[in-house]
Amino acid sequence: MLARLVADNQGLALVPTGRVPAVPGVTALPLHTPDVVHRTELLVPRARADSFAPLVRALAGGTLLR
């Protein structure tokens, strides 16, 4: 799904080498610098957003990382 969003010009994704799926419109490029800061995005359907609220709060508060 992420690769399809990128192919539709809906964003940019940084994934490990060898993990880029073969999707038309997606091109793999090596990244050497700058150092990358880890970032996570959670994509959920609007109709189900409330069911993901506890997970979003935990991610925002950093409690899943401790």
mmCIF file of N, CA and C in Angstrom:
data_model
loop_
_atom_site.group_PDB
_atom_site.id
_atom_site.type_symbol
_atom_site.label_atom_id
_atom_site.label_comp_id
_atom_site.label_asym_id
_atom_site.label_seq_id
_atom_site.Cartn_x
_atom_site.Cartn_y
_atom_site.Cartn_z
ATOM 1 N N MET A 1 0.821 -1.186 0.000
ATOM 2 C CA MET A 1 0.000 0.000 0.000
ATOM 3 C C MET A 1 0.870 1.257 0.000
ATOM 4 N N LEU A 2 1.923 1.256 0.790
ATOM 5 C CA LEU A 2 2.803 2.424 0.852
ATOM 6 C C LEU A 2 3.415 2.711 -0.514
ATOM 7 N N ALA A 3 3.842 1.672 -1.202
ATOM 8 C CA ALA A 3 4.441 1.865 -2.525
ATOM 9 C C ALA A 3 3.429 2.445 -3.510
ATOM 10 N N ARG A 4 2.169 2.046 -3.400
ATOM 11 C CA ARG A 4 1.147 2.599 -4.292
ATOM 12 C C ARG A 4 0.913 4.074 -4.008
ATOM 13 N N LEU A 5 0.935 4.477 -2.742
ATOM 14 C CA LEU A 5 0.789 5.893 -2.402
ATOM 15 C C LEU A 5 1.946 6.704 -2.980
ATOM 16 N N VAL A 6 3.150 6.174 -2.865
ATOM 17 C CA VAL A 6 4.319 6.857 -3.427
ATOM 18 C C VAL A 6 4.182 6.955 -4.944
ATOM 19 N N ALA A 7 3.768 5.869 -5.584
ATOM 20 C CA ALA A 7 3.604 5.867 -7.041
ATOM 21 C C ALA A 7 2.557 6.879 -7.495
ATOM 22 N N ASP A 8 1.567 7.143 -6.651
ATOM 23 C CA ASP A 8 0.510 8.113 -6.974
ATOM 24 C C ASP A 8 0.874 9.529 -6.550
ATOM 25 N N ASN A 9 2.164 9.771 -6.257
ATOM 26 C CA ASN A 9 2.643 11.093 -5.829
ATOM 27 C C ASN A 9 1.977 11.579 -4.547
ATOM 28 N N GLN A 10 1.695 10.651 -3.626
ATOM 29 C CA GLN A 10 1.077 11.004 -2.353
ATOM 30 C C GLN A 10 2.085 11.037 -1.214
ATOM 31 N N GLY A 11 3.347 10.880 -1.524
ATOM 32 C CA GLY A 11 4.342 10.916 -0.466
ATOM 33 C C GLY A 11 5.668 10.341 -0.915
ATOM 34 N N LEU A 12 6.540 10.192 0.055
ATOM 35 C CA LEU A 12 7.889 9.702 -0.163
ATOM 36 C C LEU A 12 8.169 8.683 0.929
ATOM 37 N N ALA A 13 8.834 7.610 0.594
ATOM 38 C CA ALA A 13 9.131 6.580 1.585
ATOM 39 C C ALA A 13 10.610 6.228 1.544
ATOM 40 N N LEU A 14 11.164 5.996 2.702
ATOM 41 C CA LEU A 14 12.545 5.548 2.827
ATOM 42 C C LEU A 14 12.494 4.148 3.427
ATOM 43 N N VAL A 15 12.943 3.172 2.670
ATOM 44 C CA VAL A 15 12.894 1.782 3.115
ATOM 45 C C VAL A 15 14.268 1.151 2.930
ATOM 46 N N PRO A 16 14.560 0.078 3.675
ATOM 47 C CA PRO A 16 15.861 -0.575 3.546
ATOM 48 C C PRO A 16 16.096 -1.107 2.132
ATOM 49 N N THR A 17 17.352 -1.168 1.748
ATOM 50 C CA THR A 17 17.739 -1.705 0.446
ATOM 51 C C THR A 17 17.169 -3.111 0.275
ATOM 52 N N GLY A 18 16.645 -3.377 -0.895
ATOM 53 C CA GLY A 18 16.088 -4.695 -1.180
ATOM 54 C C GLY A 18 14.639 -4.857 -0.779
ATOM 55 N N ARG A 19 14.049 -3.845 -0.160
ATOM 56 C CA ARG A 19 12.662 -3.929 0.295
ATOM 57 C C ARG A 19 11.697 -3.134 -0.575
ATOM 58 N N VAL A 20 12.191 -2.533 -1.647
ATOM 59 C CA VAL A 20 11.325 -1.740 -2.521
ATOM 60 C C VAL A 20 10.578 -2.696 -3.441
ATOM 61 N N PRO A 21 9.246 -2.736 -3.347
ATOM 62 C CA PRO A 21 8.492 -3.641 -4.216
ATOM 63 C C PRO A 21 8.512 -3.153 -5.663
ATOM 64 N N ALA A 22 8.302 -4.066 -6.576
ATOM 65 C CA ALA A 22 8.256 -3.717 -7.996
ATOM 66 C C ALA A 22 6.891 -3.117 -8.310
ATOM 67 N N VAL A 23 6.787 -1.807 -8.199
ATOM 68 C CA VAL A 23 5.544 -1.085 -8.462
ATOM 69 C C VAL A 23 5.838 -0.041 -9.526
ATOM 70 N N PRO A 24 5.054 0.000 -10.596
ATOM 71 C CA PRO A 24 5.273 1.028 -11.610
ATOM 72 C C PRO A 24 5.190 2.421 -10.993
ATOM 73 N N GLY A 25 6.146 3.264 -11.323
ATOM 74 C CA GLY A 25 6.162 4.622 -10.787
ATOM 75 C C GLY A 25 7.014 4.786 -9.545
ATOM 76 N N VAL A 26 7.579 3.693 -9.037
ATOM 77 C CA VAL A 26 8.434 3.750 -7.847
ATOM 78 C C VAL A 26 9.861 3.421 -8.274
ATOM 79 N N THR A 27 10.795 4.276 -7.880
ATOM 80 C CA THR A 27 12.201 4.086 -8.225
ATOM 81 C C THR A 27 13.031 4.028 -6.953
ATOM 82 N N ALA A 28 13.911 3.062 -6.870
ATOM 83 C CA ALA A 28 14.807 2.936 -5.719
ATOM 84 C C ALA A 28 16.067 3.753 -5.973
ATOM 85 N N LEU A 29 16.466 4.533 -4.990
ATOM 86 C CA LEU A 29 17.697 5.322 -5.051
ATOM 87 C C LEU A 29 18.485 5.086 -3.771
ATOM 88 N N PRO A 30 19.798 4.904 -3.862
ATOM 89 C CA PRO A 30 20.593 4.729 -2.644
ATOM 90 C C PRO A 30 20.703 6.048 -1.878
ATOM 91 N N LEU A 31 20.678 5.958 -0.571
ATOM 92 C CA LEU A 31 20.832 7.135 0.284
ATOM 93 C C LEU A 31 22.048 6.912 1.174
ATOM 94 N N HIS A 32 23.016 7.790 1.063
ATOM 95 C CA HIS A 32 24.233 7.664 1.861
ATOM 96 C C HIS A 32 24.314 8.740 2.928
ATOM 97 N N THR A 33 23.924 9.946 2.610
ATOM 98 C CA THR A 33 23.911 11.052 3.563
ATOM 99 C C THR A 33 22.720 11.930 3.241
ATOM 100 N N PRO A 34 22.164 12.649 4.108
ATOM 101 C CA PRO A 34 22.514 12.792 5.517
ATOM 102 C C PRO A 34 22.020 11.600 6.327
ATOM 103 N N ASP A 35 22.451 11.562 7.575
ATOM 104 C CA ASP A 35 21.944 10.526 8.465
ATOM 105 C C ASP A 35 20.430 10.667 8.566
ATOM 106 N N VAL A 36 19.766 9.552 8.703
ATOM 107 C CA VAL A 36 18.306 9.537 8.708
ATOM 108 C C VAL A 36 17.782 9.503 10.140
ATOM 109 N N VAL A 37 16.776 10.302 10.400
ATOM 110 C CA VAL A 37 16.079 10.281 11.689
ATOM 111 C C VAL A 37 14.851 9.407 11.512
ATOM 112 N N HIS A 38 14.662 8.456 12.419
ATOM 113 C CA HIS A 38 13.543 7.523 12.308
ATOM 114 C C HIS A 38 12.218 8.233 12.524
ATOM 115 N N ARG A 39 11.274 7.944 11.674
ATOM 116 C CA ARG A 39 9.929 8.522 11.787
ATOM 117 C C ARG A 39 8.931 7.451 11.371
ATOM 118 N N THR A 40 7.845 7.360 12.107
ATOM 119 C CA THR A 40 6.814 6.383 11.799
ATOM 120 C C THR A 40 5.496 7.090 11.555
ATOM 121 N N GLU A 41 4.795 6.672 10.524
ATOM 122 C CA GLU A 41 3.462 7.202 10.252
ATOM 123 C C GLU A 41 2.475 6.053 10.259
ATOM 124 N N LEU A 42 1.328 6.302 10.851
ATOM 125 C CA LEU A 42 0.272 5.308 10.913
ATOM 126 C C LEU A 42 -0.846 5.757 9.986
ATOM 127 N N LEU A 43 -1.133 4.955 8.960
ATOM 128 C CA LEU A 43 -2.201 5.264 8.012
ATOM 129 C C LEU A 43 -3.410 4.414 8.361
ATOM 130 N N VAL A 44 -4.523 5.060 8.665
ATOM 131 C CA VAL A 44 -5.750 4.338 9.013
ATOM 132 C C VAL A 44 -6.933 4.942 8.265
ATOM 133 N N PRO A 45 -7.931 4.120 7.977
ATOM 134 C CA PRO A 45 -9.132 4.662 7.346
ATOM 135 C C PRO A 45 -9.856 5.599 8.311
ATOM 136 N N ARG A 46 -10.416 6.675 7.807
ATOM 137 C CA ARG A 46 -11.123 7.626 8.672
ATOM 138 C C ARG A 46 -12.244 6.959 9.455
ATOM 139 N N ALA A 47 -12.933 6.037 8.824
ATOM 140 C CA ALA A 47 -14.061 5.381 9.481
ATOM 141 C C ALA A 47 -13.629 4.595 10.715
ATOM 142 N N ARG A 48 -12.361 4.208 10.789
ATOM 143 C CA ARG A 48 -11.887 3.402 11.919
ATOM 144 C C ARG A 48 -10.882 4.152 12.782
ATOM 145 N N ALA A 49 -10.745 5.435 12.597
ATOM 146 C CA ALA A 49 -9.726 6.206 13.312
ATOM 147 C C ALA A 49 -9.876 6.104 14.824
ATOM 148 N N ASP A 50 -11.099 6.093 15.331
ATOM 149 C CA ASP A 50 -11.306 6.019 16.782
ATOM 150 C C ASP A 50 -10.760 4.729 17.377
ATOM 151 N N SER A 51 -10.821 3.636 16.632
ATOM 152 C CA SER A 51 -10.330 2.367 17.169
ATOM 153 C C SER A 51 -8.808 2.349 17.288
ATOM 154 N N PHE A 52 -8.127 3.262 16.595
ATOM 155 C CA PHE A 52 -6.674 3.344 16.675
ATOM 156 C C PHE A 52 -6.193 4.395 17.676
ATOM 157 N N ALA A 53 -7.120 5.106 18.318
ATOM 158 C CA ALA A 53 -6.748 6.194 19.227
ATOM 159 C C ALA A 53 -5.791 5.749 20.336
ATOM 160 N N PRO A 54 -6.016 4.608 21.007
ATOM 161 C CA PRO A 54 -5.065 4.201 22.056
ATOM 162 C C PRO A 54 -3.645 3.977 21.519
ATOM 163 N N LEU A 55 -3.539 3.393 20.343
ATOM 164 C CA LEU A 55 -2.223 3.173 19.745
ATOM 165 C C LEU A 55 -1.557 4.497 19.402
ATOM 166 N N VAL A 56 -2.317 5.433 18.862
ATOM 167 C CA VAL A 56 -1.773 6.746 18.514
ATOM 168 C C VAL A 56 -1.286 7.460 19.766
ATOM 169 N N ARG A 57 -2.057 7.401 20.852
ATOM 170 C CA ARG A 57 -1.634 8.038 22.116
ATOM 171 C C ARG A 57 -0.348 7.398 22.639
ATOM 172 N N ALA A 58 -0.260 6.080 22.553
ATOM 173 C CA ALA A 58 0.944 5.388 23.029
ATOM 174 C C ALA A 58 2.157 5.763 22.185
ATOM 175 N N LEU A 59 1.968 5.843 20.869
ATOM 176 C CA LEU A 59 3.079 6.244 20.002
ATOM 177 C C LEU A 59 3.496 7.679 20.272
ATOM 178 N N ALA A 60 2.521 8.568 20.422
ATOM 179 C CA ALA A 60 2.822 9.985 20.654
ATOM 180 C C ALA A 60 3.496 10.197 22.001
ATOM 181 N N GLY A 61 3.129 9.392 22.981
ATOM 182 C CA GLY A 61 3.719 9.524 24.307
ATOM 183 C C GLY A 61 5.020 8.770 24.464
ATOM 184 N N GLY A 62 5.368 7.978 23.466
ATOM 185 C CA GLY A 62 6.611 7.223 23.526
ATOM 186 C C GLY A 62 6.557 6.014 24.438
ATOM 187 N N THR A 63 5.370 5.628 24.908
ATOM 188 C CA THR A 63 5.291 4.521 25.853
ATOM 189 C C THR A 63 5.559 3.170 25.207
ATOM 190 N N LEU A 64 5.432 3.072 23.893
ATOM 191 C CA LEU A 64 5.731 1.803 23.233
ATOM 192 C C LEU A 64 7.228 1.589 23.068
ATOM 193 N N LEU A 65 8.000 2.641 23.219
ATOM 194 C CA LEU A 65 9.440 2.553 22.998
ATOM 195 C C LEU A 65 10.222 2.312 24.274
ATOM 196 N N ARG A 66 9.558 2.341 25.381
ATOM 197 C CA ARG A 66 10.270 2.180 26.660
ATOM 198 C C ARG A 66 10.248 0.769 27.139
#
